[in-house]
Tab-separated table of C-alpha atoms in Angstrom:
chain	number	residue	atom	x	y	z
A	15	MET	CA	-30.731	21.583	-20.239
A	16	GLU	CA	-31.822	24.986	-22.104
A	17	GLN	CA	-29.941	25.438	-24.287
A	18	TRP	CA	-30.983	22.423	-25.970
A	19	LEU	CA	-34.882	23.681	-25.260
A	20	ALA	CA	-34.396	26.243	-27.437
A	21	LYS	CA	-32.903	24.733	-29.425
A	22	ILE	CA	-35.844	21.870	-29.562
A	23	ARG	CA	-38.411	25.770	-29.620
A	24	LYS	CA	-37.271	27.482	-32.506
A	25	GLY	CA	-39.579	28.139	-35.154
A	26	TYR	CA	-41.942	27.609	-32.525
A	27	GLY	CA	-44.627	28.627	-34.662
A	28	LYS	CA	-44.081	25.645	-37.989
A	29	LYS	CA	-43.930	22.696	-34.993
A	30	LEU	CA	-46.442	23.160	-33.101
A	31	VAL	CA	-48.552	23.206	-36.780
A	32	SER	CA	-46.777	19.351	-37.179
A	33	ILE	CA	-48.194	17.846	-33.992
A	34	HIS	CA	-51.430	19.604	-34.452
A	35	ALA	CA	-51.615	17.818	-38.221
A	36	TRP	CA	-50.290	14.533	-36.701
A	37	ASN	CA	-52.063	14.398	-33.908
A	38	ALA	CA	-55.626	15.502	-35.304
A	39	TRP	CA	-54.991	12.053	-38.573
A	40	ILE	CA	-53.961	10.074	-35.652
A	41	VAL	CA	-56.875	11.017	-33.085
A	42	VAL	CA	-59.236	9.957	-36.997
A	43	ILE	CA	-57.741	6.413	-36.808
A	44	LEU	CA	-57.854	5.318	-33.880
A	45	THR	CA	-61.768	6.808	-33.665
A	46	ILE	CA	-62.307	4.873	-37.163
A	47	THR	CA	-60.577	1.301	-35.656
A	48	GLY	CA	-62.166	1.645	-32.232
A	49	LEU	CA	-65.887	2.711	-33.656
A	50	ILE	CA	-64.752	-0.965	-35.668
A	51	LEU	CA	-64.022	-2.800	-32.736
A	52	ILE	CA	-67.270	-2.445	-30.989
A	53	GLY	CA	-69.511	-3.056	-33.602
A	54	GLY	CA	-70.992	-6.031	-33.730
A	55	PHE	CA	-71.098	-6.384	-37.157
A	56	TRP	CA	-67.754	-6.061	-37.590
A	57	ARG	CA	-66.839	-8.507	-35.677
A	58	GLU	CA	-67.691	-11.190	-37.177
A	59	THR	CA	-67.173	-10.339	-41.265
A	60	LEU	CA	-63.590	-8.555	-39.954
A	61	GLY	CA	-62.447	-12.564	-39.297
A	62	ILE	CA	-58.822	-12.570	-37.677
A	63	GLY	CA	-58.668	-8.674	-39.064
A	64	ARG	CA	-59.935	-7.473	-36.196
A	65	VAL	CA	-57.519	-8.706	-33.899
A	66	TRP	CA	-55.104	-7.144	-36.591
A	67	LEU	CA	-57.201	-4.222	-36.335
A	68	LYS	CA	-56.748	-3.923	-32.399
A	69	TRP	CA	-52.961	-4.399	-32.502
A	70	ILE	CA	-53.533	-1.687	-35.025
A	71	HIS	CA	-55.202	0.494	-32.826
A	72	ILE	CA	-53.290	-0.824	-29.903
A	73	ALA	CA	-50.232	0.801	-31.500
A	74	LEU	CA	-51.338	4.624	-32.779
A	75	GLY	CA	-52.675	4.660	-29.633
A	76	LEU	CA	-48.825	4.602	-27.979
A	77	LEU	CA	-47.825	6.680	-31.276
A	78	MET	CA	-50.284	9.214	-29.778
A	79	LEU	CA	-47.254	9.572	-26.730
A	80	ALA	CA	-44.878	11.224	-29.546
A	81	PRO	CA	-46.854	14.693	-30.373
A	82	VAL	CA	-48.535	14.942	-27.066
A	83	VAL	CA	-44.338	15.136	-24.899
A	84	TYR	CA	-43.672	17.067	-27.934
A	85	TYR	CA	-46.162	19.557	-27.143
A	86	LEU	CA	-45.284	19.512	-23.923
A	87	LEU	CA	-41.650	20.194	-25.140
A	88	LEU	CA	-44.000	23.495	-26.362
A	89	VAL	CA	-46.077	24.522	-24.291
A	90	ASN	CA	-44.371	27.169	-22.129
A	91	LYS	CA	-44.113	29.013	-24.919
A	92	HIS	CA	-48.038	28.385	-26.276
A	93	TRP	CA	-48.625	29.499	-22.882
A	94	LYS	CA	-46.942	32.407	-22.998
A	95	GLN	CA	-48.831	33.766	-26.216
A	96	LEU	CA	-52.898	32.080	-24.683
A	97	ARG	CA	-51.838	34.449	-21.399
A	98	ASN	CA	-54.310	37.417	-22.541
A	99	LYS	CA	-56.839	34.844	-23.412
A	100	PRO	CA	-58.811	31.849	-21.125
A	101	TRP	CA	-61.215	30.711	-23.791
A	102	GLN	CA	-57.509	29.085	-25.124
A	103	LYS	CA	-56.316	28.773	-22.866
A	104	VAL	CA	-59.102	25.978	-21.547
A	105	ASN	CA	-59.551	24.445	-24.777
A	106	THR	CA	-56.215	23.523	-24.808
A	107	LEU	CA	-56.664	22.605	-20.984
A	108	ILE	CA	-59.491	19.716	-22.807
A	109	VAL	CA	-57.603	18.402	-25.172
A	110	LEU	CA	-54.711	17.546	-23.061
A	111	THR	CA	-56.827	15.671	-20.847
A	112	LEU	CA	-57.778	13.880	-23.899
A	113	LEU	CA	-55.310	12.680	-24.640
A	114	ILE	CA	-53.512	11.507	-21.734
A	115	GLY	CA	-56.812	10.283	-20.450
A	116	TRP	CA	-56.444	8.150	-23.396
A	117	LEU	CA	-53.420	7.592	-23.297
A	118	ILE	CA	-53.173	6.128	-19.644
A	119	SER	CA	-56.613	3.759	-19.867
A	120	GLY	CA	-55.170	2.540	-23.268
A	121	ILE	CA	-52.403	1.265	-21.838
A	122	VAL	CA	-53.929	0.364	-18.661
A	123	LEU	CA	-56.901	-1.932	-21.239
A	124	TRP	CA	-53.831	-3.125	-23.662
A	125	GLN	CA	-51.546	-4.347	-19.929
A	126	PHE	CA	-54.923	-5.696	-18.986
A	127	LYS	CA	-53.775	-9.296	-18.004
A	128	LEU	CA	-51.146	-7.419	-15.632
A	129	ALA	CA	-53.020	-4.420	-14.355
A	130	GLY	CA	-56.449	-6.592	-12.808
A	131	PRO	CA	-60.222	-5.926	-13.420
A	132	ARG	CA	-60.553	-3.886	-11.600
A	133	TRP	CA	-58.178	-1.189	-12.986
A	134	SER	CA	-59.405	-2.754	-16.467
A	135	ASN	CA	-62.961	-2.307	-15.593
A	136	ALA	CA	-62.422	0.843	-14.627
A	137	ALA	CA	-60.110	1.580	-17.505
A	138	LEU	CA	-62.210	1.211	-19.933
A	139	LEU	CA	-65.256	3.245	-18.121
A	140	VAL	CA	-62.572	5.873	-18.216
A	141	HIS	CA	-61.519	5.555	-22.757
A	142	ASP	CA	-65.664	5.439	-22.995
A	143	LEU	CA	-66.681	8.314	-21.495
A	144	LEU	CA	-63.701	10.051	-23.390
A	145	THR	CA	-63.634	8.773	-26.105
A	146	TRP	CA	-68.057	10.208	-26.489
A	147	ALA	CA	-67.223	13.221	-24.099
A	148	GLY	CA	-64.131	13.866	-26.525
A	149	LEU	CA	-65.105	12.693	-29.916
A	150	PRO	CA	-68.901	15.452	-30.364
A	151	TYR	CA	-66.169	17.983	-29.050
A	152	ILE	CA	-63.958	17.505	-31.962
A	153	ILE	CA	-66.438	17.127	-34.696
A	154	TYR	CA	-68.133	20.034	-33.311
A	155	HIS	CA	-65.598	22.247	-33.682
A	156	SER	CA	-64.176	20.567	-37.237
A	157	ILE	CA	-67.472	21.669	-38.204
A	158	THR	CA	-67.982	25.069	-37.151
A	159	ARG	CA	-64.566	26.147	-38.208
A	160	THR	CA	-64.958	25.348	-41.995
A	161	ARG	CA	-68.264	26.816	-42.178
A	162	TRP	CA	-65.673	29.889	-41.762
A	163	LEU	CA	-64.691	29.972	-45.039
A	164	LYS	CA	-67.376	31.063	-46.175
A	165	ASP	CA	-67.016	34.413	-44.743
A	166	ASP	CA	-66.136	36.834	-46.932
A	167	ALA	CA	-64.686	38.880	-43.893
A	168	ARG	CA	-62.682	35.875	-43.078
A	169	ARG	CA	-61.638	33.909	-46.357
A	170	ILE	CA	-59.588	37.221	-47.364
A	171	ILE	CA	-55.771	38.017	-46.541
A	172	ARG	CA	-55.031	41.303	-47.151
A	173	GLY	CA	-51.189	43.211	-47.450
A	174	SER	CA	-52.709	45.608	-45.016
A	175	GLU	CA	-52.624	42.572	-42.775
A	176	LEU	CA	-49.945	41.166	-42.973
A	177	PRO	CA	-46.197	40.949	-40.627
A	178	LYS	CA	-43.897	44.239	-41.875
A	179	GLN	CA	-40.048	42.378	-43.646
A	180	SER	CA	-37.346	44.289	-43.439
A	181	SER	CA	-35.879	45.251	-46.281
A	182	ASN	CA	-32.929	43.028	-45.584
A	183	VAL	CA	-33.864	40.254	-43.336
A	184	PRO	CA	-36.650	38.513	-43.430
A	185	GLU	CA	-38.996	37.386	-40.460
A	186	PRO	CA	-39.820	34.220	-39.016
A	187	ALA	CA	-43.214	33.188	-40.535
A	188	SER	CA	-45.457	32.488	-38.537
A	189	PRO	CA	-48.292	30.034	-39.433
A	190	PHE	CA	-50.775	32.494	-38.101
A	191	THR	CA	-52.262	35.441	-39.761
A	192	ASN	CA	-54.147	37.429	-37.545
A	193	ALA	CA	-54.630	36.724	-33.777
A	194	GLU	CA	-57.676	34.837	-33.994
A	195	ASP	CA	-56.259	32.255	-36.286
A	196	ALA	CA	-53.087	32.537	-32.555
A	197	ASN	CA	-55.305	31.418	-30.054
A	198	THR	CA	-58.010	29.552	-32.494
A	199	SER	CA	-57.400	26.281	-30.432
A	200	GLY	CA	-54.932	24.433	-29.602
A	201	LEU	CA	-54.330	20.737	-30.905
A	202	ALA	CA	-57.644	20.052	-32.046
A	203	SER	CA	-57.690	22.587	-34.063
A	204	ALA	CA	-55.254	20.454	-36.215
A	205	ILE	CA	-58.714	18.463	-38.205
A	206	SER	CA	-59.374	22.751	-39.027
A	207	TYR	CA	-56.931	23.692	-39.508
A	208	THR	CA	-57.907	26.294	-42.324
A	209	THR	CA	-55.752	26.482	-46.140
A	210	ARG	CA	-55.690	30.227	-46.189
A	211	ASP	CA	-53.446	29.260	-43.198
A	212	LYS	CA	-51.067	26.986	-44.489
A	213	TYR	CA	-51.136	29.303	-47.833
A	214	PHE	CA	-49.809	31.582	-45.856
A	215	GLN	CA	-47.980	29.269	-43.609
A	216	ARG	CA	-45.714	28.688	-47.200
A	217	ASN	CA	-45.777	32.413	-48.861
A	218	ASN	CA	-45.999	34.456	-46.235
A	219	LYS	CA	-43.531	37.308	-48.499
A	220	THR	CA	-46.011	37.676	-50.820
A	221	LYS	CA	-48.713	40.408	-50.084
A	222	PHE	CA	-51.695	39.432	-52.014
A	223	ASP	CA	-55.214	40.454	-52.113
A	224	LYS	CA	-56.498	37.420	-53.936
A	225	PRO	CA	-59.933	35.373	-51.735
A	226	GLN	CA	-59.065	32.077	-51.188
A	227	PRO	CA	-62.255	29.740	-52.879
A	228	VAL	CA	-65.086	30.052	-50.437
A	229	TYR	CA	-65.297	26.525	-50.582
A	230	THR	CA	-62.252	24.201	-51.076
A	231	ARG	CA	-60.921	20.672	-51.497
A	232	ARG	CA	-59.737	20.247	-48.109
A	233	ALA	CA	-62.316	21.708	-46.292
A	234	PHE	CA	-65.384	19.620	-48.206
A	235	ILE	CA	-62.622	16.606	-46.513
A	236	ARG	CA	-63.209	18.436	-43.286
A	237	SER	CA	-66.606	18.392	-43.401
A	238	ALA	CA	-67.328	15.166	-44.752
A	239	VAL	CA	-65.369	13.392	-42.234
A	240	GLY	CA	-67.033	15.286	-39.367
A	241	ILE	CA	-70.629	14.037	-40.858
A	242	GLY	CA	-69.791	10.476	-41.248
A	243	LEU	CA	-68.219	10.565	-37.374
A	244	ALA	CA	-71.353	11.878	-36.198
A	245	VAL	CA	-73.464	9.916	-38.297
A	246	THR	CA	-70.802	6.459	-37.092
A	247	VAL	CA	-70.881	8.101	-33.202
A	248	GLY	CA	-74.523	9.346	-33.153
A	249	PRO	CA	-75.606	6.113	-32.646
A	250	THR	CA	-73.042	4.148	-30.986
A	251	PHE	CA	-73.057	6.562	-27.883
A	252	ILE	CA	-76.562	6.298	-27.697
A	253	SER	CA	-75.860	2.382	-27.105
A	254	TRP	CA	-72.978	3.079	-24.559
A	255	ILE	CA	-75.100	5.934	-22.816
A	256	GLY	CA	-78.062	3.581	-21.758
A	257	LYS	CA	-75.217	0.810	-20.959
A	258	ASN	CA	-73.394	2.685	-18.836
A	259	LEU	CA	-76.904	4.767	-16.802
A	260	LYS	CA	-78.613	1.147	-16.419
A	261	ILE	CA	-81.217	3.063	-19.240
A	262	ASN	CA	-83.333	0.241	-20.115
A	263	ASN	CA	-80.504	-2.253	-20.105
A	264	SER	CA	-81.383	-3.790	-16.367
A	265	ILE	CA	-81.121	-7.948	-16.565
A	266	ASP	CA	-85.817	-7.385	-15.144
A	267	SER	CA	-85.591	-5.314	-18.157
A	268	MET	CA	-83.991	-7.425	-20.229
A	269	LEU	CA	-86.200	-11.005	-19.157
A	270	GLU	CA	-89.204	-8.407	-19.176
A	271	ASN	CA	-87.994	-7.983	-23.332
A	272	ASP	CA	-87.026	-11.317	-23.319
A	273	PRO	CA	-87.401	-13.669	-26.185
A	274	ASN	CA	-87.040	-17.537	-24.531
A	275	ARG	CA	-90.599	-18.672	-24.022
A	276	MET	CA	-89.821	-21.511	-21.388
A	277	ILE	CA	-92.641	-23.172	-19.761
A	278	PRO	CA	-92.306	-23.404	-16.885
A	279	LEU	CA	-89.473	-21.168	-15.927
A	280	PRO	CA	-86.843	-22.599	-13.385
A	281	GLN	CA	-87.539	-22.153	-9.592
A	282	PRO	CA	-85.020	-20.519	-7.088
A	283	LEU	CA	-83.137	-22.436	-4.509
A	284	SER	CA	-83.053	-20.512	-1.183
A	285	ALA	CA	-79.507	-19.948	-1.572
A	286	SER	CA	-80.604	-17.628	-4.832
A	287	SER	CA	-83.313	-16.363	-3.539
A	288	PRO	CA	-81.968	-13.960	-1.881
A	289	PRO	CA	-78.540	-14.550	-3.812
A	290	ILE	CA	-76.003	-15.191	-1.441
A	291	GLY	CA	-73.261	-13.093	-3.019
A	292	GLY	CA	-75.908	-10.155	-2.842
A	293	GLY	CA	-76.695	-8.861	-6.249
A	294	ALA	CA	-74.703	-8.282	-8.670
A	295	GLU	CA	-72.039	-5.427	-8.839
A	296	GLY	CA	-72.226	-4.089	-12.572
A	297	HIS	CA	-73.949	-4.235	-15.970
A	298	PHE	CA	-72.879	-6.689	-18.506
A	299	ARG	CA	-72.296	-5.171	-21.790
A	300	VAL	CA	-74.168	-7.536	-24.399
A	301	TYR	CA	-71.361	-9.019	-27.660
A	302	THR	CA	-73.062	-11.317	-30.445
A	303	VAL	CA	-71.759	-12.835	-33.313
A	304	THR	CA	-75.237	-13.989	-34.290
A	305	PRO	CA	-78.224	-11.892	-34.129
A	306	ILE	CA	-79.678	-12.996	-30.998
A	307	PRO	CA	-81.568	-15.963	-31.055
A	308	SER	CA	-84.673	-17.207	-28.811
A	309	PHE	CA	-85.788	-19.918	-27.740
A	310	SER	CA	-89.757	-23.145	-26.311
A	311	ASN	CA	-90.014	-25.475	-25.083
A	312	ALA	CA	-90.536	-27.097	-28.969
A	313	ASN	CA	-87.261	-26.396	-30.102
A	314	TRP	CA	-84.939	-27.000	-26.895
A	315	SER	CA	-82.986	-29.324	-25.883
A	316	PHE	CA	-79.529	-29.684	-24.353
A	317	ARG	CA	-77.648	-33.520	-24.754
A	318	ILE	CA	-74.273	-34.855	-23.400
A	319	ASP	CA	-72.537	-36.689	-26.160
A	320	GLY	CA	-68.821	-38.096	-27.401
A	321	LEU	CA	-66.738	-40.377	-26.176
A	322	VAL	CA	-68.981	-40.777	-23.325
A	323	GLU	CA	-70.911	-44.170	-22.346
A	324	ARG	CA	-74.180	-42.402	-21.240
A	325	ALA	CA	-74.687	-40.818	-24.407
A	326	GLN	CA	-78.418	-38.498	-22.742
A	327	ILE	CA	-80.282	-36.032	-23.750
A	328	TRP	CA	-83.138	-33.881	-22.018
A	329	ASN	CA	-86.505	-31.881	-22.878
A	330	TRP	CA	-86.239	-28.975	-20.804
A	331	GLU	CA	-88.718	-29.842	-17.785
A	332	GLN	CA	-86.240	-32.793	-17.804
A	333	PHE	CA	-83.141	-30.827	-17.775
A	334	LEU	CA	-86.041	-28.585	-14.480
A	335	LYS	CA	-85.184	-31.947	-12.417
A	336	LEU	CA	-81.107	-32.130	-12.804
A	337	SER	CA	-80.019	-31.751	-9.198
A	338	ARG	CA	-78.403	-28.103	-9.401
A	339	THR	CA	-75.899	-25.690	-6.374
A	340	VAL	CA	-75.359	-22.263	-5.945
A	341	GLN	CA	-72.227	-20.955	-6.315
A	342	VAL	CA	-70.907	-16.657	-5.860
A	343	SER	CA	-68.207	-16.002	-8.428
A	344	ASP	CA	-67.274	-12.801	-10.665
A	345	PHE	CA	-67.245	-12.272	-14.041
A	346	HIS	CA	-64.569	-10.534	-16.364
A	347	CYS	CA	-64.837	-9.913	-20.305
A	348	VAL	CA	-61.390	-10.326	-22.661
A	349	THR	CA	-62.288	-6.258	-22.977
A	350	GLY	CA	-61.489	-4.721	-20.051
A	351	TRP	CA	-65.506	-5.520	-18.435
A	352	SER	CA	-66.509	-6.926	-15.389
A	353	VAL	CA	-69.344	-7.405	-13.033
A	354	TYR	CA	-68.697	-9.028	-9.369
A	355	LYS	CA	-70.538	-10.973	-7.171
A	356	ASN	CA	-72.585	-13.135	-9.652
A	357	THR	CA	-74.782	-15.314	-7.186
A	358	TRP	CA	-74.722	-18.632	-10.474
A	359	GLU	CA	-77.128	-21.210	-10.187
A	360	GLY	CA	-76.935	-24.886	-12.030
A	361	ILE	CA	-75.351	-28.188	-12.171
A	362	PRO	CA	-71.268	-28.053	-12.268
A	363	LEU	CA	-69.397	-29.449	-15.385
A	364	LYS	CA	-68.375	-32.168	-12.962
A	365	HIS	CA	-71.562	-33.870	-12.432
A	366	PHE	CA	-72.484	-33.736	-16.411
A	367	LEU	CA	-69.318	-35.371	-17.367
A	368	GLU	CA	-69.874	-37.673	-13.895
A	369	LYS	CA	-73.199	-39.171	-14.918
A	370	ALA	CA	-71.919	-40.115	-18.314
A	371	GLY	CA	-69.115	-41.709	-18.223
A	372	VAL	CA	-66.220	-40.473	-19.506
A	373	LYS	CA	-64.042	-42.697	-21.616
A	374	PRO	CA	-60.653	-43.775	-21.782
A	375	GLY	CA	-58.144	-41.386	-24.504
A	376	ALA	CA	-60.804	-38.322	-24.115
A	377	HIS	CA	-58.566	-35.341	-24.876
A	378	SER	CA	-61.290	-32.139	-24.360
A	379	VAL	CA	-64.722	-31.123	-23.252
A	380	LYS	CA	-66.233	-28.793	-26.784
A	381	PHE	CA	-68.979	-27.041	-25.787
A	382	TYR	CA	-71.816	-25.779	-28.598
A	383	SER	CA	-73.943	-22.755	-28.373
A	384	ALA	CA	-77.973	-22.862	-30.061
A	385	ASP	CA	-77.157	-19.593	-32.467
A	386	GLY	CA	-74.722	-22.811	-35.011
A	387	VAL	CA	-71.542	-20.837	-34.828
A	388	TYR	CA	-70.430	-20.412	-31.543
A	389	THR	CA	-68.051	-23.533	-30.090
A	390	ASP	CA	-64.706	-23.834	-27.496
A	391	ALA	CA	-63.572	-26.372	-25.702
A	392	ILE	CA	-60.963	-27.124	-23.003
A	393	THR	CA	-58.975	-29.759	-21.453
A	394	MET	CA	-60.617	-32.738	-19.668
A	395	GLU	CA	-57.458	-31.805	-16.901
A	396	GLN	CA	-59.751	-27.978	-16.494
A	397	ALA	CA	-62.867	-29.285	-16.705
A	398	GLN	CA	-61.942	-31.230	-13.191
A	399	MET	CA	-61.918	-27.284	-11.955
A	400	ASP	CA	-65.471	-27.173	-9.177
A	401	ASP	CA	-66.479	-23.860	-10.389
A	402	ILE	CA	-67.802	-24.460	-13.969
A	403	ILE	CA	-70.664	-24.463	-13.967
A	404	ILE	CA	-74.243	-24.880	-16.705
A	405	SER	CA	-76.456	-22.599	-15.723
A	406	VAL	CA	-79.759	-21.846	-15.553
A	407	MET	CA	-80.380	-18.847	-12.442
A	408	HIS	CA	-79.008	-15.784	-12.410
A	409	ASP	CA	-79.316	-13.694	-9.105
A	410	GLY	CA	-82.169	-16.000	-8.374
A	411	LYS	CA	-83.816	-15.250	-11.747
A	412	SER	CA	-84.415	-16.428	-15.083
A	413	ILE	CA	-80.765	-16.043	-17.212
A	414	PRO	CA	-82.812	-13.474	-20.745
A	415	ALA	CA	-81.457	-14.800	-24.298
A	416	ASP	CA	-79.533	-11.607	-24.324
A	417	LEU	CA	-77.190	-12.795	-21.597
A	418	GLY	CA	-76.725	-16.222	-23.324
A	419	GLY	CA	-80.204	-18.259	-21.373
A	420	PRO	CA	-82.399	-20.672	-20.551
A	421	VAL	CA	-78.948	-21.678	-20.034
A	422	ARG	CA	-75.612	-20.592	-20.306
A	423	LEU	CA	-71.721	-21.589	-18.967
A	424	VAL	CA	-69.884	-20.211	-16.892
A	425	ILE	CA	-66.263	-20.977	-15.669
A	426	PRO	CA	-65.096	-18.793	-13.829
A	427	GLN	CA	-61.404	-18.633	-13.999
A	428	MET	CA	-60.938	-17.608	-17.603
A	429	TYR	CA	-62.289	-14.920	-19.257
A	430	ALA	CA	-65.717	-14.791	-20.150
A	431	TYR	CA	-65.604	-15.971	-24.685
A	432	LYS	CA	-64.805	-19.453	-23.034
A	433	SER	CA	-67.996	-19.485	-21.284
A	434	VAL	CA	-70.617	-20.003	-24.135
A	435	LYS	CA	-73.966	-18.364	-24.271
A	436	TRP	CA	-77.232	-20.702	-25.456
A	437	LEU	CA	-74.644	-24.128	-24.324
A	438	ASN	CA	-77.111	-27.138	-25.631
A	439	ARG	CA	-74.399	-29.490	-25.868
A	440	ILE	CA	-71.678	-31.327	-24.811
A	441	GLU	CA	-69.103	-32.933	-26.644
A	442	VAL	CA	-66.369	-35.678	-24.720
A	443	ILE	CA	-63.754	-35.891	-28.054
A	444	ASP	CA	-59.922	-36.972	-27.833
A	445	THR	CA	-58.487	-34.008	-29.605
A	446	GLU	CA	-58.071	-30.575	-29.767
A	447	HIS	CA	-60.859	-28.165	-30.995
A	448	ILE	CA	-59.281	-24.300	-31.532
A	449	GLY	CA	-63.225	-22.158	-30.543
A	450	TYR	CA	-64.651	-19.509	-32.156
A	451	TRP	CA	-62.723	-16.485	-31.345
A	452	GLU	CA	-59.543	-18.855	-30.991
A	453	GLU	CA	-59.376	-19.207	-34.313
A	454	ARG	CA	-60.010	-15.722	-35.087
A	455	GLY	CA	-56.847	-14.533	-32.910
A	456	TYR	CA	-58.145	-14.638	-29.408
A	457	ASP	CA	-55.524	-17.276	-27.139
A	458	LYS	CA	-56.122	-20.137	-26.333
A	459	ASP	CA	-55.533	-20.676	-22.359
A	460	ALA	CA	-57.655	-17.457	-21.531
A	461	TRP	CA	-56.923	-16.782	-18.027
A	462	LEU	CA	-57.559	-15.394	-15.688
A	463	SER	CA	-54.216	-12.956	-14.226
A	464	GLY	CA	-52.650	-15.654	-11.798
A	465	ALA	CA	-55.904	-18.028	-12.604
A	466	SER	CA	-53.623	-20.567	-13.577
A	467	GLN	CA	-50.987	-19.892	-10.613
A	468	ARG	CA	-53.409	-21.027	-8.319
A	469	PHE	CA	-54.126	-24.644	-10.175
A	470	PRO	CA	-50.835	-25.208	-10.623
A	471	ASN	CA	-52.163	-29.033	-11.492
A	472	ILE	CA	-54.499	-27.048	-14.927
A	473	SER	CA	-52.522	-26.462	-17.787
A	474	GLY	CA	-54.070	-25.685	-21.818
A	475	SER	CA	-51.675	-28.273	-23.277
C-alpha cells in the first residue's frame, strides 16, 4: 500500500496542477449548466434539451469525484508543504468543503425518489447555499489572481529565481516558481493558474529574464469567464436570497402584489381559518413556462367537458357557490423542494366528475392551464383518488397568481408538475395525453416515492 501511494505521489507537483485544471473545467461547466437549469427563460427555450442538460450536469457532478479522490491521495504531501501557511490551509479546506458538499447534496438530489422529500429538500438548500457561497469565492479569486499579471515584479522570471540544477542529474520539475506560487490557493487556483507558472513547468531548465506579456490571451479568457459568471450569477443569487430568506416572498406579500382582480374573494370555511394544518411549513419556489397571467371576473371561467353527460361552465360568482372541502397535504416539487402541512380548500375532482357524469370509453382526465400553453393529464383510475382537489384557497387565503391562483389543481401523491396552475378547464378524453413536461422528458407517472404502492389498484398504464 505504501509503495502504491509513493508511486501515486511521485511527480506530485505536476499531478496537482493537472487536478487543478480538470477540476476547474468541471466547476465552470457545472456552473453554466446549473444556471441554465434554474433559469426560467431556458425552461421553455430548451424543451427536451433541458432534460439532456440535466443528465450532463449529473454526469459531470459525478465526474468531479475523480479529481477529489485523486487529490485526497496527494493531500498528505500537500499538507506538509503548507505546514507554515495557515491561510493556504484554510483555502484548501474551503475548496474541499465546497466540492464534497456539492457531491453529496448532488447525489441526494439525483436520487431524490430514493432519498425522500425531506432529505432532497435539505439537499437542495445545501446545494444552493454552497453554490452561492462558493462561486463568488472562486470568481473573486480568479479575477484578483489575474490582476497580478500586470505587476512587472511578479510577471518577470529571472534566472536567479530558478532552482539550481546539477550538472549531471536534473532535479524534478516543480510547478511553482517560488514559495508564493507554491501556496497560492489549493484546488481553486485552477481557474487562475498563470501563464508564467505553466511556462516554467515546461522550461524550468532554461534561465531567462524576458518578461511575459502584460495581459495574455489566457488571462483575458479567465477574466471574461469570471466577469460573465459574475453578471449571470448576480441577479440569480439575489433572487435566491429573497426566496430562501423569505424577503418579499411570503404568500402575504404575493397577495399584496397579486395581479388577479377577482370579486368577491372566497371566504374560508372554519377549518381553513385558522388552517387545520397549522400553517404551511416551507416556502414555494415560483416556476413558470410562460409569463404569470392575471385574471378578473371578465376574463375568467371554468368548464368541464369532453366525454361527459353534462358539460358545464361556471363564471367566478357561480364557481364560488360550489360546495368545498378542506384537506391538509404536503406539496413536493420534482426539483427537490417541498412545502409541508398545506391546508387546501376547494372542490374534490371526484365531485366534478360525478356532477358531469363520465361516459363509457373515457380513458384520461386532461387539465388545461389558462396560460394557454400548459396541459397535463391523469388516467381515470388515478382520478379516483380522494385527495385530488381543485383548490381556491391555501391556508385560509386566496391563492395568488404566482402560485397558480385563482384556481389550481393539487395532486398530493404526485410531483407538482402534475398540479396544473391557473386551472380553467377539465376535459374527459378517450385517449392518453402526454403533458407539457412529459413531452420534454419527464415521467408520465409522477408518483412520489412509495405513493403507487399505497394505491396498488391505480396505475398509469
